[in-house]
Short mmCIF file of C-alpha atoms (C1' of nucleotides) in Angstrom, two decimals:
data_model
loop_
_atom_site.label_atom_id
_atom_site.label_comp_id
_atom_site.label_asym_id
_atom_site.label_seq_id
_atom_site.Cartn_x
_atom_site.Cartn_y
_atom_site.Cartn_z
CA MET A 69 15.63 -21.71 1.10
CA ASP A 70 14.71 -25.27 1.89
CA GLY A 71 11.10 -25.46 2.45
CA SER A 72 11.19 -26.71 5.88
CA GLY A 73 10.50 -24.04 8.61
CA ARG A 74 13.80 -23.68 10.63
CA ASN A 75 12.00 -21.34 13.18
CA VAL A 76 12.81 -23.31 16.40
CA GLU A 77 10.35 -21.46 18.70
CA ALA A 78 7.41 -20.86 16.50
CA SER A 79 5.19 -22.69 18.95
CA SER A 80 4.46 -20.01 21.81
CA THR A 81 1.51 -17.73 21.28
CA VAL A 82 3.61 -14.64 21.63
CA ASN A 83 5.96 -15.70 18.70
CA VAL A 84 3.11 -16.53 16.48
CA GLU A 85 1.80 -13.06 17.00
CA ARG A 86 5.03 -11.35 16.43
CA GLU A 87 5.46 -13.35 13.42
CA GLN A 88 2.16 -11.96 12.00
CA ARG A 89 3.31 -8.52 13.15
CA ILE A 90 6.51 -8.72 11.25
CA LEU A 91 4.62 -10.07 8.18
CA ASP A 92 2.18 -7.06 8.45
CA ALA A 93 5.13 -4.68 8.69
CA ALA A 94 6.78 -6.17 5.64
CA THR A 95 3.81 -6.16 3.80
CA LYS A 96 3.01 -2.53 4.38
CA LEU A 97 6.49 -1.44 3.35
CA ILE A 98 7.02 -3.63 0.46
CA VAL A 99 3.81 -2.60 -1.15
CA HIS A 100 4.82 0.95 -0.50
CA TYR A 101 8.49 1.03 -1.22
CA GLY A 102 9.00 -2.28 -3.31
CA TYR A 103 11.01 -5.37 -2.10
CA ASP A 104 14.52 -3.96 -3.09
CA LYS A 105 14.24 -0.63 -1.19
CA THR A 106 12.77 -2.14 1.88
CA THR A 107 15.40 -3.22 4.23
CA VAL A 108 15.08 -5.99 6.87
CA SER A 109 15.93 -3.15 9.58
CA ASP A 110 13.01 -1.17 8.18
CA ILE A 111 10.76 -4.02 8.58
CA ALA A 112 11.97 -4.67 12.16
CA ARG A 113 11.49 -1.08 13.19
CA GLU A 114 7.96 -1.08 11.75
CA ALA A 115 7.12 -4.23 13.76
CA GLY A 116 8.76 -3.03 16.85
CA VAL A 117 11.43 -5.66 17.15
CA SER A 118 15.07 -6.07 16.57
CA LYS A 119 16.58 -7.19 13.36
CA GLY A 120 17.94 -10.33 15.01
CA ALA A 121 14.34 -11.29 15.91
CA VAL A 122 13.30 -11.20 12.30
CA TYR A 123 16.03 -13.93 11.75
CA LEU A 124 14.78 -15.84 14.54
CA HIS A 125 11.63 -16.53 12.30
CA TRP A 126 13.19 -16.85 8.76
CA PRO A 127 16.64 -17.53 7.68
CA SER A 128 16.56 -14.75 5.05
CA LYS A 129 14.99 -11.83 3.53
CA ASP A 130 13.75 -14.00 0.74
CA ASP A 131 12.31 -16.63 2.98
CA LEU A 132 10.50 -14.01 4.97
CA PHE A 133 9.04 -12.78 1.59
CA THR A 134 7.98 -16.16 0.40
CA ALA A 135 6.29 -16.58 3.70
CA LEU A 136 4.54 -13.23 3.28
CA LEU A 137 3.28 -14.14 -0.28
CA LEU A 138 2.06 -17.56 0.83
CA ARG A 139 0.12 -15.89 3.69
CA GLU A 140 -1.31 -13.56 1.23
CA ILE A 141 -2.65 -16.32 -0.77
CA GLN A 142 -3.83 -18.25 2.02
CA LEU A 143 -5.74 -15.09 3.28
CA PHE A 144 -7.05 -14.71 -0.27
CA ALA A 145 -8.26 -18.28 -0.07
CA VAL A 146 -10.17 -17.79 3.26
CA GLU A 147 -11.95 -14.54 2.34
CA TRP A 148 -12.85 -15.82 -0.96
CA MET A 149 -14.41 -18.88 0.49
CA GLU A 150 -16.22 -16.64 3.03
CA MET A 151 -17.69 -14.46 0.56
CA ILE A 152 -18.88 -17.44 -1.50
CA GLU A 153 -20.53 -19.12 1.43
CA GLN A 154 -22.28 -16.14 2.40
CA ASP A 155 -23.81 -15.57 -1.02
CA PRO A 156 -26.50 -17.86 -2.12
CA ASP A 157 -25.25 -17.25 -5.73
CA GLY A 158 -21.71 -17.51 -4.60
CA GLY A 159 -21.10 -20.74 -6.36
CA THR A 160 -22.33 -19.59 -9.64
CA LEU A 161 -19.52 -18.58 -12.17
CA GLN A 162 -20.27 -15.07 -11.90
CA GLY A 163 -20.43 -15.19 -8.23
CA MET A 164 -17.17 -16.88 -7.63
CA TYR A 165 -15.45 -14.83 -10.29
CA LEU A 166 -16.40 -11.46 -8.90
CA HIS A 167 -15.93 -12.51 -5.35
CA SER A 168 -12.31 -13.39 -6.18
CA LEU A 169 -12.01 -10.08 -7.86
CA THR A 170 -13.28 -8.14 -4.99
CA VAL A 171 -10.94 -9.78 -2.64
CA MET A 172 -7.97 -9.42 -4.90
CA LEU A 173 -8.50 -5.84 -5.96
CA LYS A 174 -8.59 -4.84 -2.17
CA ARG A 175 -5.03 -6.43 -1.63
CA PRO A 176 -2.33 -4.54 -3.29
CA MET A 177 0.18 -7.32 -2.71
CA LEU A 178 -2.07 -9.73 -4.60
CA LYS A 179 -2.51 -7.24 -7.40
CA ALA A 180 1.31 -7.13 -7.35
CA LEU A 181 1.61 -10.69 -7.60
CA MET A 182 -1.12 -11.14 -10.32
CA THR A 183 0.69 -8.49 -12.62
CA GLN A 184 4.14 -9.65 -11.73
CA ASP A 185 4.65 -5.90 -10.73
CA ARG A 186 8.44 -5.44 -11.01
CA ARG A 187 8.25 -2.19 -8.97
CA ILE A 188 7.06 -4.14 -5.98
CA LEU A 189 8.44 -7.56 -6.47
CA GLY A 190 11.92 -6.29 -7.44
CA ASP A 191 14.79 -8.53 -7.72
CA PHE A 192 12.82 -11.29 -5.85
CA MET A 193 11.17 -11.87 -9.10
CA ARG A 194 14.46 -12.45 -11.30
CA ARG A 195 15.71 -14.76 -8.59
CA GLN A 196 12.86 -16.84 -7.64
CA GLY A 197 11.13 -16.79 -11.00
CA ARG A 198 10.03 -20.36 -10.78
CA GLY A 199 8.63 -20.81 -7.27
CA VAL A 200 6.02 -18.86 -5.47
CA LEU A 201 5.89 -16.43 -8.39
CA GLN A 202 4.88 -19.09 -10.86
CA ARG A 203 1.83 -18.13 -12.74
CA ARG A 204 -1.13 -18.74 -10.31
CA ASN A 205 -4.52 -18.69 -12.21
CA ILE A 206 -7.15 -19.77 -9.54
CA MET A 207 -9.62 -19.97 -12.43
CA SER A 208 -7.66 -21.97 -15.07
CA ALA A 209 -9.00 -23.98 -18.09
CA GLU A 210 -8.73 -26.87 -15.75
CA PHE A 211 -10.99 -25.20 -13.36
CA ILE A 212 -13.55 -24.26 -15.95
CA ARG A 213 -13.86 -27.81 -17.32
CA LEU A 214 -14.66 -29.00 -13.61
CA MET A 215 -17.40 -26.29 -13.48
CA GLN A 216 -18.61 -27.50 -16.74
CA GLU A 217 -18.98 -30.92 -15.49
CA ALA A 218 -20.98 -29.54 -12.53
CA GLY A 219 -23.22 -27.36 -14.62
CA VAL A 220 -21.89 -24.16 -13.44
CA VAL A 221 -20.60 -23.22 -16.88
CA ARG A 222 -22.02 -23.77 -20.20
CA ALA A 223 -21.02 -27.10 -21.34
CA ASP A 224 -20.72 -26.19 -25.10
CA LEU A 225 -18.08 -23.67 -24.39
CA ASP A 226 -14.43 -24.08 -24.94
CA ALA A 227 -12.92 -24.00 -21.50
CA ASP A 228 -9.46 -22.73 -22.61
CA LEU A 229 -11.20 -19.64 -24.31
CA ALA A 230 -13.55 -19.15 -21.31
CA ALA A 231 -10.51 -19.14 -19.02
CA TYR A 232 -8.56 -16.72 -21.42
CA LEU A 233 -11.61 -14.23 -21.33
CA LEU A 234 -11.77 -14.39 -17.62
CA ALA A 235 -7.94 -13.89 -17.34
CA CYS A 236 -7.73 -11.07 -19.62
CA LEU A 237 -10.78 -9.33 -18.08
CA ARG A 238 -9.08 -9.72 -14.66
CA LEU A 239 -5.65 -8.52 -15.81
CA GLY A 240 -7.29 -5.45 -17.51
CA MET A 241 -9.25 -4.60 -14.45
CA ILE A 242 -5.98 -4.28 -12.35
CA TYR A 243 -4.12 -2.37 -15.00
CA ILE A 244 -6.85 0.12 -15.84
CA GLU A 245 -6.74 1.15 -12.29
CA GLU A 246 -3.17 2.68 -12.81
CA MET A 247 -3.92 4.01 -16.18
CA LEU A 248 -7.02 6.04 -15.67
CA ASP A 249 -7.99 8.45 -12.92
CA ASP A 250 -9.79 7.20 -10.10
CA ASP A 251 -12.97 9.18 -11.01
CA GLN A 252 -13.04 7.42 -14.41
CA ILE A 253 -13.22 4.03 -13.02
CA PRO A 254 -16.51 2.86 -11.97
CA SER A 255 -16.60 1.60 -8.03
CA LEU A 256 -16.66 -2.01 -7.67
CA GLU A 257 -20.03 -1.80 -6.04
CA ARG A 258 -21.42 -0.44 -9.17
CA ALA A 259 -19.42 -2.43 -11.54
CA VAL A 260 -20.04 -5.87 -9.93
CA PRO A 261 -23.63 -6.34 -10.74
CA ALA A 262 -23.24 -5.31 -14.35
CA LEU A 263 -20.19 -7.71 -14.71
CA ALA A 264 -22.02 -10.51 -13.05
CA ASP A 265 -24.81 -9.96 -15.63
CA PHE A 266 -22.30 -9.96 -18.59
CA ILE A 267 -20.68 -13.28 -17.28
CA GLU A 268 -23.85 -15.02 -16.59
CA ARG A 269 -25.39 -14.23 -20.04
CA SER A 270 -22.24 -15.30 -21.61
CA LEU A 271 -20.71 -18.06 -19.89
CA ALA A 272 -23.48 -19.54 -17.35
CA PRO A 273 -25.88 -22.31 -18.68
CA GLU A 274 -29.61 -21.60 -19.05
CA GLY A 275 -31.19 -20.94 -15.79
CA GLY A 276 -28.00 -19.30 -14.21
CA GLY A 277 -25.75 -22.14 -13.14
CA ASN A 278 -25.65 -24.56 -10.15
CA SER A 279 -24.46 -22.57 -7.38
CA GLU A 280 -24.34 -25.47 -4.87
CA ALA A 281 -22.46 -27.69 -7.06
CA GLY A 282 -20.05 -24.75 -7.58
CA LYS A 283 -19.45 -24.22 -4.09
CA ARG A 284 -18.91 -27.86 -3.44
CA ILE A 285 -16.05 -27.90 -5.86
CA ILE A 286 -14.49 -24.76 -4.61
CA ARG A 287 -14.66 -26.29 -1.04
CA ALA A 288 -12.94 -29.45 -2.20
CA MET A 289 -10.34 -27.46 -4.01
CA LEU A 290 -9.56 -25.10 -1.17
CA THR A 291 -9.33 -28.05 1.27
CA ALA A 292 -6.89 -29.85 -0.85
CA LEU A 293 -5.07 -26.78 -1.14
CA GLN A 294 -4.96 -26.22 2.66
CA GLU A 295 -3.85 -29.84 3.08
CA ARG A 296 -0.78 -29.18 0.87
CA TRP A 297 0.06 -26.13 2.75
CA ALA A 298 -0.20 -27.84 6.14
CA GLN A 299 2.29 -30.42 4.73
CA GLY A 300 4.61 -27.57 4.06
CA GLN A 301 4.21 -27.59 0.37
CA ILE A 302 4.45 -24.25 -1.01
CA VAL A 303 3.00 -25.08 -4.57
CA MET B 200 5.38 21.89 -32.15
CA ASP B 201 2.84 24.30 -33.84
CA GLY B 202 0.28 21.88 -35.61
CA SER B 203 0.83 23.58 -39.08
CA GLY B 204 3.25 21.32 -41.21
CA ARG B 205 6.39 23.42 -41.83
CA ASN B 206 7.62 21.16 -44.51
CA VAL B 207 8.12 23.47 -47.31
CA GLU B 208 8.54 20.86 -50.23
CA ALA B 209 5.90 18.45 -49.12
CA SER B 210 4.25 18.60 -52.42
CA SER B 211 6.40 16.48 -54.86
CA THR B 212 5.60 12.73 -55.08
CA VAL B 213 9.17 11.72 -54.40
CA ASN B 214 8.93 13.86 -51.07
CA VAL B 215 5.68 12.22 -49.93
CA GLU B 216 7.12 8.82 -50.55
CA ARG B 217 10.38 9.86 -48.77
CA GLU B 218 8.42 11.18 -45.83
CA GLN B 219 6.42 7.63 -45.57
CA ARG B 220 9.75 5.96 -45.84
CA ILE B 221 11.10 7.87 -42.89
CA LEU B 222 7.95 7.14 -40.81
CA ASP B 223 8.41 3.61 -41.61
CA ALA B 224 12.00 3.63 -40.45
CA ALA B 225 11.11 5.48 -37.38
CA THR B 226 8.34 3.16 -36.40
CA LYS B 227 10.38 0.07 -36.98
CA LEU B 228 13.26 1.44 -34.98
CA ILE B 229 11.08 2.83 -32.04
CA VAL B 230 9.14 0.00 -31.63
CA HIS B 231 12.20 -2.10 -31.28
CA TYR B 232 14.63 0.24 -29.17
CA GLY B 233 12.22 2.64 -27.79
CA TYR B 234 11.97 6.47 -28.51
CA ASP B 235 14.76 7.62 -26.41
CA LYS B 236 17.38 5.22 -27.69
CA THR B 237 16.47 5.77 -31.27
CA THR B 238 18.50 8.60 -32.68
CA VAL B 239 17.69 10.72 -35.69
CA SER B 240 20.70 9.40 -37.42
CA ASP B 241 19.46 5.86 -36.93
CA ILE B 242 16.23 6.82 -38.52
CA ALA B 243 17.95 8.59 -41.34
CA ARG B 244 20.28 5.70 -42.09
CA GLU B 245 17.47 3.27 -41.92
CA ALA B 246 15.38 5.21 -44.27
CA GLY B 247 18.39 5.60 -46.54
CA VAL B 248 18.60 9.45 -46.33
CA SER B 249 20.73 11.88 -44.62
CA LYS B 250 20.05 13.62 -41.21
CA GLY B 251 19.26 16.93 -42.65
CA ALA B 252 16.48 15.51 -44.97
CA VAL B 253 14.75 14.39 -42.01
CA TYR B 254 14.75 18.09 -40.74
CA LEU B 255 13.29 19.17 -44.12
CA HIS B 256 10.15 17.20 -43.17
CA TRP B 257 9.80 17.96 -39.65
CA PRO B 258 11.17 20.68 -37.34
CA SER B 259 12.22 18.17 -34.43
CA LYS B 260 12.22 14.65 -33.47
CA ASP B 261 9.37 15.19 -31.25
CA ASP B 262 7.24 16.31 -34.27
CA LEU B 263 8.45 13.50 -36.26
CA PHE B 264 7.23 11.16 -33.60
CA THR B 265 3.94 13.10 -33.27
CA ALA B 266 3.35 12.62 -37.20
CA LEU B 267 4.18 9.00 -36.68
CA LEU B 268 1.67 8.51 -34.10
CA LEU B 269 -0.94 10.25 -36.01
CA ARG B 270 -0.28 8.17 -39.04
CA GLU B 271 -0.71 5.07 -37.00
CA ILE B 272 -3.93 6.03 -35.66
CA GLN B 273 -5.11 7.16 -39.13
CA LEU B 274 -4.04 3.63 -40.43
CA PHE B 275 -5.85 2.07 -37.60
CA ALA B 276 -9.14 3.87 -38.72
CA VAL B 277 -8.69 3.01 -42.41
CA GLU B 278 -8.00 -0.72 -41.84
CA TRP B 279 -10.74 -0.88 -39.05
CA MET B 280 -13.18 0.64 -41.42
CA GLU B 281 -12.34 -1.91 -44.17
CA MET B 282 -12.65 -4.97 -42.10
CA ILE B 283 -15.89 -3.55 -41.06
CA GLU B 284 -17.15 -2.85 -44.60
CA GLN B 285 -16.12 -6.33 -45.68
CA ASP B 286 -17.85 -8.15 -42.82
CA PRO B 287 -21.74 -8.42 -42.93
CA ASP B 288 -21.70 -8.34 -39.02
CA GLY B 289 -19.01 -5.59 -38.92
CA GLY B 290 -21.40 -3.19 -37.80
CA THR B 291 -22.53 -5.33 -34.79
CA LEU B 292 -20.98 -4.51 -31.54
CA GLN B 293 -18.98 -7.63 -31.36
CA GLY B 294 -18.01 -7.06 -35.04
CA MET B 295 -16.75 -3.74 -34.64
CA TYR B 296 -14.90 -4.43 -31.22
CA LEU B 297 -13.24 -7.72 -32.39
CA HIS B 298 -12.09 -5.95 -35.90
CA SER B 299 -10.71 -3.20 -33.82
CA LEU B 300 -8.70 -5.56 -31.55
CA THR B 301 -7.46 -7.46 -34.64
CA VAL B 302 -5.99 -4.37 -36.22
CA MET B 303 -4.55 -3.12 -32.93
CA LEU B 304 -2.85 -6.29 -31.78
CA LYS B 305 -1.25 -6.53 -35.13
CA ARG B 306 0.44 -3.01 -34.62
CA PRO B 307 3.03 -2.90 -31.97
CA MET B 308 3.04 0.95 -31.86
CA LEU B 309 -0.83 1.08 -31.42
CA LYS B 310 -0.33 -1.57 -28.42
CA ALA B 311 2.37 0.70 -26.94
CA LEU B 312 0.07 3.83 -27.34
CA MET B 313 -2.81 1.90 -25.73
CA THR B 314 -0.84 0.72 -22.69
CA GLN B 315 1.20 3.90 -22.45
CA ASP B 316 4.41 1.79 -22.67
CA ARG B 317 7.18 3.78 -21.28
CA ARG B 318 9.86 1.41 -22.79
CA ILE B 319 8.67 2.54 -26.21
CA LEU B 320 7.31 6.01 -25.58
CA GLY B 321 10.12 6.89 -23.33
CA ASP B 322 10.70 10.44 -22.47
CA PHE B 323 8.06 11.57 -25.00
CA MET B 324 5.33 10.42 -22.69
CA ARG B 325 6.44 12.72 -19.87
CA ARG B 326 6.94 15.76 -22.18
CA GLN B 327 3.85 15.38 -24.18
CA GLY B 328 1.62 13.73 -21.51
CA ARG B 329 -1.36 15.98 -22.86
CA GLY B 330 -1.34 15.80 -26.64
CA VAL B 331 -1.19 12.97 -28.77
CA LEU B 332 -0.91 10.67 -25.78
CA GLN B 333 -4.04 11.67 -24.10
CA ARG B 334 -6.33 8.84 -23.42
CA ARG B 335 -7.87 7.70 -26.72
CA ASN B 336 -10.74 5.20 -26.19
CA ILE B 337 -12.29 4.61 -29.56
CA MET B 338 -15.20 2.60 -27.89
CA SER B 339 -16.01 5.12 -25.15
CA ALA B 340 -19.19 5.33 -23.03
CA GLU B 341 -20.36 8.31 -25.40
CA PHE B 342 -19.80 5.76 -28.39
CA ILE B 343 -21.58 2.92 -26.68
CA ARG B 344 -24.67 5.28 -26.05
CA LEU B 345 -24.73 6.13 -29.66
CA MET B 346 -24.78 2.36 -30.39
CA GLN B 347 -27.56 1.88 -28.10
CA GLU B 348 -29.63 4.38 -29.70
CA ALA B 349 -29.09 2.61 -33.08
CA GLY B 350 -29.88 -0.83 -31.65
CA VAL B 351 -26.49 -2.08 -31.82
CA VAL B 352 -26.16 -2.40 -28.00
CA ARG B 353 -28.98 -3.48 -25.66
CA ALA B 354 -30.80 -0.24 -24.53
CA ASP B 355 -31.02 -1.34 -20.76
CA LEU B 356 -27.25 -1.46 -20.15
CA ASP B 357 -25.31 1.13 -18.37
CA ALA B 358 -23.30 2.52 -21.13
CA ASP B 359 -20.45 3.47 -18.77
CA LEU B 360 -20.06 -0.08 -17.40
CA ALA B 361 -20.28 -1.75 -20.89
CA ALA B 362 -17.40 0.70 -22.01
CA TYR B 363 -15.36 -0.23 -18.91
CA LEU B 364 -15.85 -3.76 -19.54
CA LEU B 365 -14.82 -3.55 -23.26
CA ALA B 366 -11.70 -1.33 -22.18
CA CYS B 367 -10.75 -3.79 -19.40
CA LEU B 368 -11.01 -6.81 -21.75
CA ARG B 369 -8.92 -4.92 -24.54
CA LEU B 370 -6.20 -4.03 -22.02
CA GLY B 371 -6.08 -7.29 -20.49
CA MET B 372 -5.47 -8.77 -24.02
CA ILE B 373 -2.62 -6.62 -24.49
CA TYR B 374 -1.03 -7.27 -21.28
CA ILE B 375 -1.55 -11.08 -21.08
CA GLU B 376 0.63 -11.30 -24.29
CA GLU B 377 3.68 -10.13 -22.46
CA MET B 378 2.74 -12.01 -19.34
CA LEU B 379 2.35 -15.54 -20.68
CA ASP B 380 4.42 -17.54 -23.12
CA ASP B 381 2.92 -17.47 -26.66
CA ASP B 382 1.97 -21.14 -26.63
CA GLN B 383 -0.46 -20.45 -23.67
CA ILE B 384 -2.24 -17.75 -25.56
CA PRO B 385 -4.85 -18.76 -28.06
CA SER B 386 -4.40 -17.43 -31.47
CA LEU B 387 -6.56 -14.52 -32.64
CA GLU B 388 -8.05 -16.85 -35.07
CA ARG B 389 -9.43 -19.06 -32.39
CA ALA B 390 -10.22 -16.45 -29.81
CA VAL B 391 -12.27 -14.08 -32.25
CA PRO B 392 -15.36 -16.40 -32.74
CA ALA B 393 -15.52 -17.18 -29.17
CA LEU B 394 -14.94 -13.53 -27.95
CA ALA B 395 -17.66 -12.47 -30.55
CA ASP B 396 -20.07 -14.88 -28.96
CA PHE B 397 -19.37 -13.66 -25.56
CA ILE B 398 -19.78 -10.06 -26.50
CA GLU B 399 -23.05 -10.76 -28.41
CA ARG B 400 -24.71 -12.75 -25.61
CA SER B 401 -23.79 -10.05 -23.01
CA LEU B 402 -24.02 -6.75 -24.67
CA ALA B 403 -26.07 -6.97 -27.88
CA PRO B 404 -29.85 -6.93 -28.09
CA GLU B 405 -32.08 -9.99 -28.69
CA GLY B 406 -31.51 -10.82 -32.59
CA GLY B 407 -27.80 -9.67 -32.70
CA GLY B 408 -27.99 -6.05 -33.28
CA ASN B 409 -28.34 -3.85 -36.24
CA SER B 410 -25.28 -4.11 -38.23
CA GLU B 411 -26.18 -1.64 -40.90
CA ALA B 412 -26.92 0.99 -38.38
CA GLY B 413 -23.76 0.38 -36.56
CA LYS B 414 -21.67 0.65 -39.74
CA ARG B 415 -23.43 3.98 -40.44
CA ILE B 416 -22.33 5.62 -37.33
CA ILE B 417 -18.81 4.41 -37.62
CA ARG B 418 -18.54 5.66 -41.16
CA ALA B 419 -19.86 8.96 -39.84
CA MET B 420 -17.70 9.23 -36.95
CA LEU B 421 -14.55 8.28 -38.99
CA THR B 422 -15.26 10.76 -41.78
CA ALA B 423 -15.78 13.43 -39.19
CA LEU B 424 -12.29 12.46 -37.73
CA GLN B 425 -10.75 12.52 -41.16
CA GLU B 426 -12.30 15.94 -41.87
CA ARG B 427 -10.41 17.21 -38.65
CA TRP B 428 -7.17 15.61 -39.52
CA ALA B 429 -7.38 17.15 -42.96
CA GLN B 430 -7.71 20.59 -41.25
CA GLY B 431 -4.60 19.86 -39.32
CA GLN B 432 -6.21 19.23 -36.01
CA ILE B 433 -4.24 16.58 -34.26
CA VAL B 434 -7.07 15.75 -31.81
"C1'" DA C 29 16.26 23.94 -55.80
"C1'" DT C 30 17.57 19.99 -52.97
"C1'" DA C 31 20.23 17.28 -49.99
"C1'" DT C 32 24.06 16.48 -47.39
"C1'" DG C 33 27.16 15.61 -43.50
"C1'" DA C 34 30.65 18.21 -40.65
"C1'" DC C 35 29.94 20.79 -36.85
"C1'" DC C 36 28.22 22.61 -32.28
"C1'" DA C 37 26.65 22.95 -27.48
"C1'" DG C 38 24.47 20.70 -24.18
"C1'" DA C 39 23.02 16.34 -22.54
"C1'" DA C 40 23.88 11.61 -21.32
"C1'" DT C 41 27.25 7.99 -20.45
"C1'" DT C 42 31.45 6.10 -18.72
"C1'" DG C 43 35.14 5.15 -15.57
"C1'" DC C 44 36.70 4.96 -11.27
"C1'" DA C 45 37.70 6.04 -6.37
"C1'" DT C 46 35.19 6.68 -2.16
"C1'" DA C 47 31.35 6.54 0.86
"C1'" DT C 48 27.35 4.31 2.27
"C1'" DC C 49 24.14 0.62 3.00
"C1'" DC C 50 22.33 -3.75 3.96
"C1'" DG C 51 21.75 -8.95 4.53
"C1'" DG C 52 23.41 -11.75 7.61
"C1'" DT C 53 26.17 -13.12 12.19
"C1'" DC C 54 26.86 -13.61 16.83
"C1'" DA C 55 28.91 -12.38 21.45
"C1'" DA C 56 26.79 -9.88 24.89
"C1'" DA C 57 22.79 -8.32 27.50
"C1'" DT C 58 18.40 -9.39 29.56
"C1'" DA D 88 16.08 -19.13 27.05
"C1'" DT D 89 15.36 -15.00 24.39
"C1'" DT D 90 16.55 -10.92 22.29
"C1'" DT D 91 19.58 -7.40 21.02
"C1'" DG D 92 22.16 -4.33 18.02
"C1'" DA D 93 27.25 -3.74 16.96
"C1'" DC D 94 29.59 -5.58 13.42
"C1'" DC D 95 31.35 -7.69 9.05
"C1'" DG D 96 32.17 -8.00 4.02
"C1'" DG D 97 30.19 -7.58 -0.43
"C1'" DA D 98 27.04 -4.85 -2.84
"C1'" DT D 99 25.26 -0.63 -4.18
"C1'" DA D 100 25.32 4.23 -4.41
"C1'" DT D 101 27.61 8.82 -4.97
"C1'" DG D 102 30.64 12.26 -6.60
"C1'" DC D 103 32.87 13.78 -10.52
"C1'" DA D 104 35.89 14.50 -14.60
"C1'" DA D 105 36.68 12.71 -19.13
"C1'" DT D 106 34.42 11.13 -22.94
"C1'" DT D 107 30.85 10.11 -26.11
"C1'" DC D 108 26.36 11.06 -28.00
"C1'" DT D 109 22.87 13.43 -30.19
"C1'" DG D 110 19.31 16.90 -31.44
"C1'" DG D 111 19.57 20.49 -34.39
"C1'" DT D 112 22.01 23.73 -37.82
"C1'" DC D 113 23.87 25.53 -42.21
"C1'" DA D 114 27.69 26.12 -45.40
"C1'" DT D 115 28.82 23.70 -49.02
"C1'" DA D 116 28.00 20.15 -52.85
"C1'" DT D 117 24.93 18.51 -56.29
#
DNA sequence: ATATGACCAGAATTGCATATCCGGTCAAAT
DNA sequence: ATTTGACCGGATATGCAATTCTGGTCATAT
């Protein structure tokens, strides 16, 4: 539970590989059965290692899960950035928002994190209420204000309300998945262009928003985040 | 369970009044404790009548609850219509949408119905899955198409996607209430004008949409609905 | 003609003893 | 130097009888 990694032999390649394999196994099982009902033995078996081996990497099940969530967030950041960089309009508000949705909706654990899904997060949520699980809103009001200064979002908007709107929309898109049958929900491929149009019309400045400026801010933001992560900071 | 009201003496004023009092009591208790944990005796006591009296109005607890939900929906329709009529822009898409949200967000039972809240709907949901609880989306794709023909919604939009967007936003606004602390959520008074602007810019035609035409459609729709209700049809 | 609440039977809950499970450890095996 | 899995104790699940609760009824009171 003390932030410092206590894994003595994490240097060799085989161990890094094994660590990832264990996290993969844990993610798969926890998404399916939930944290409480997934046992450390289950995870070890799924990863093809012994239970003891798991405890060579993390001092407790909770620490394993924390690491798993952190990795999930880091992977999100990487994939998000990649999509943004590859898309000329990736730095516009509609671009960055929809790319983040695309990445998130494909990752069940991120969805669970976003909705604070008790089925999946289980008792971990009650215990670690503050910590990894604290409200994470990548597109906060603060973020919107930065984007306004950079000419990515209309300057006359109330940043709090724009952030609120985007947060509601994102949350609704997750919840509607489990409320309606699949055939009643438009595919992401179909929905994304329409949503982009909606967001652009309502939140972007005349002319569509400065994509390059947007990319620059996100690059800086993620670099700073990765810095913090490299220093072992979990926040 | 057969749609016909079996309440033999529902004609006299005192009984109509008592019926409403019982429904009020039931709504209050069920919103607070959930359907399963609210007993018929509780409801009777809260309404100041005997248990037997409750069964003079409805043949079973489930029927009482069905009546309660139907009344909730009818009240929604009335209040929604009133707000629309009083607002010159009430017939625009942003007007009708936000008025519906305003009415809904103030009524806990409607929110529960909208989110299929198991805490409140309890076992009734599993038993009556089809029935009153079937997906009700007042602003369906069908509805949006009508509004397009009437010049309330931009004609070049994909109606399915516009309806999807509005449904997600509405759902997100309900869920975000229980996810964030109250002080992090903008008040409706503050949010409504901004949301109206968002919706107008993205979904309304140039010039803001034909409010009168919109009102006419909703009037017709609700009149037809009330007709059906008067005939005892629950759908 | 209405309204009541004691009453009924089945369902749900409680209490509790027993059995199982699971996070975490560490002596032994590799 | 690594890795394993048998083992430990507290937590959780299970089985089951006794008890309480609750939806629904109806003889009686008003």
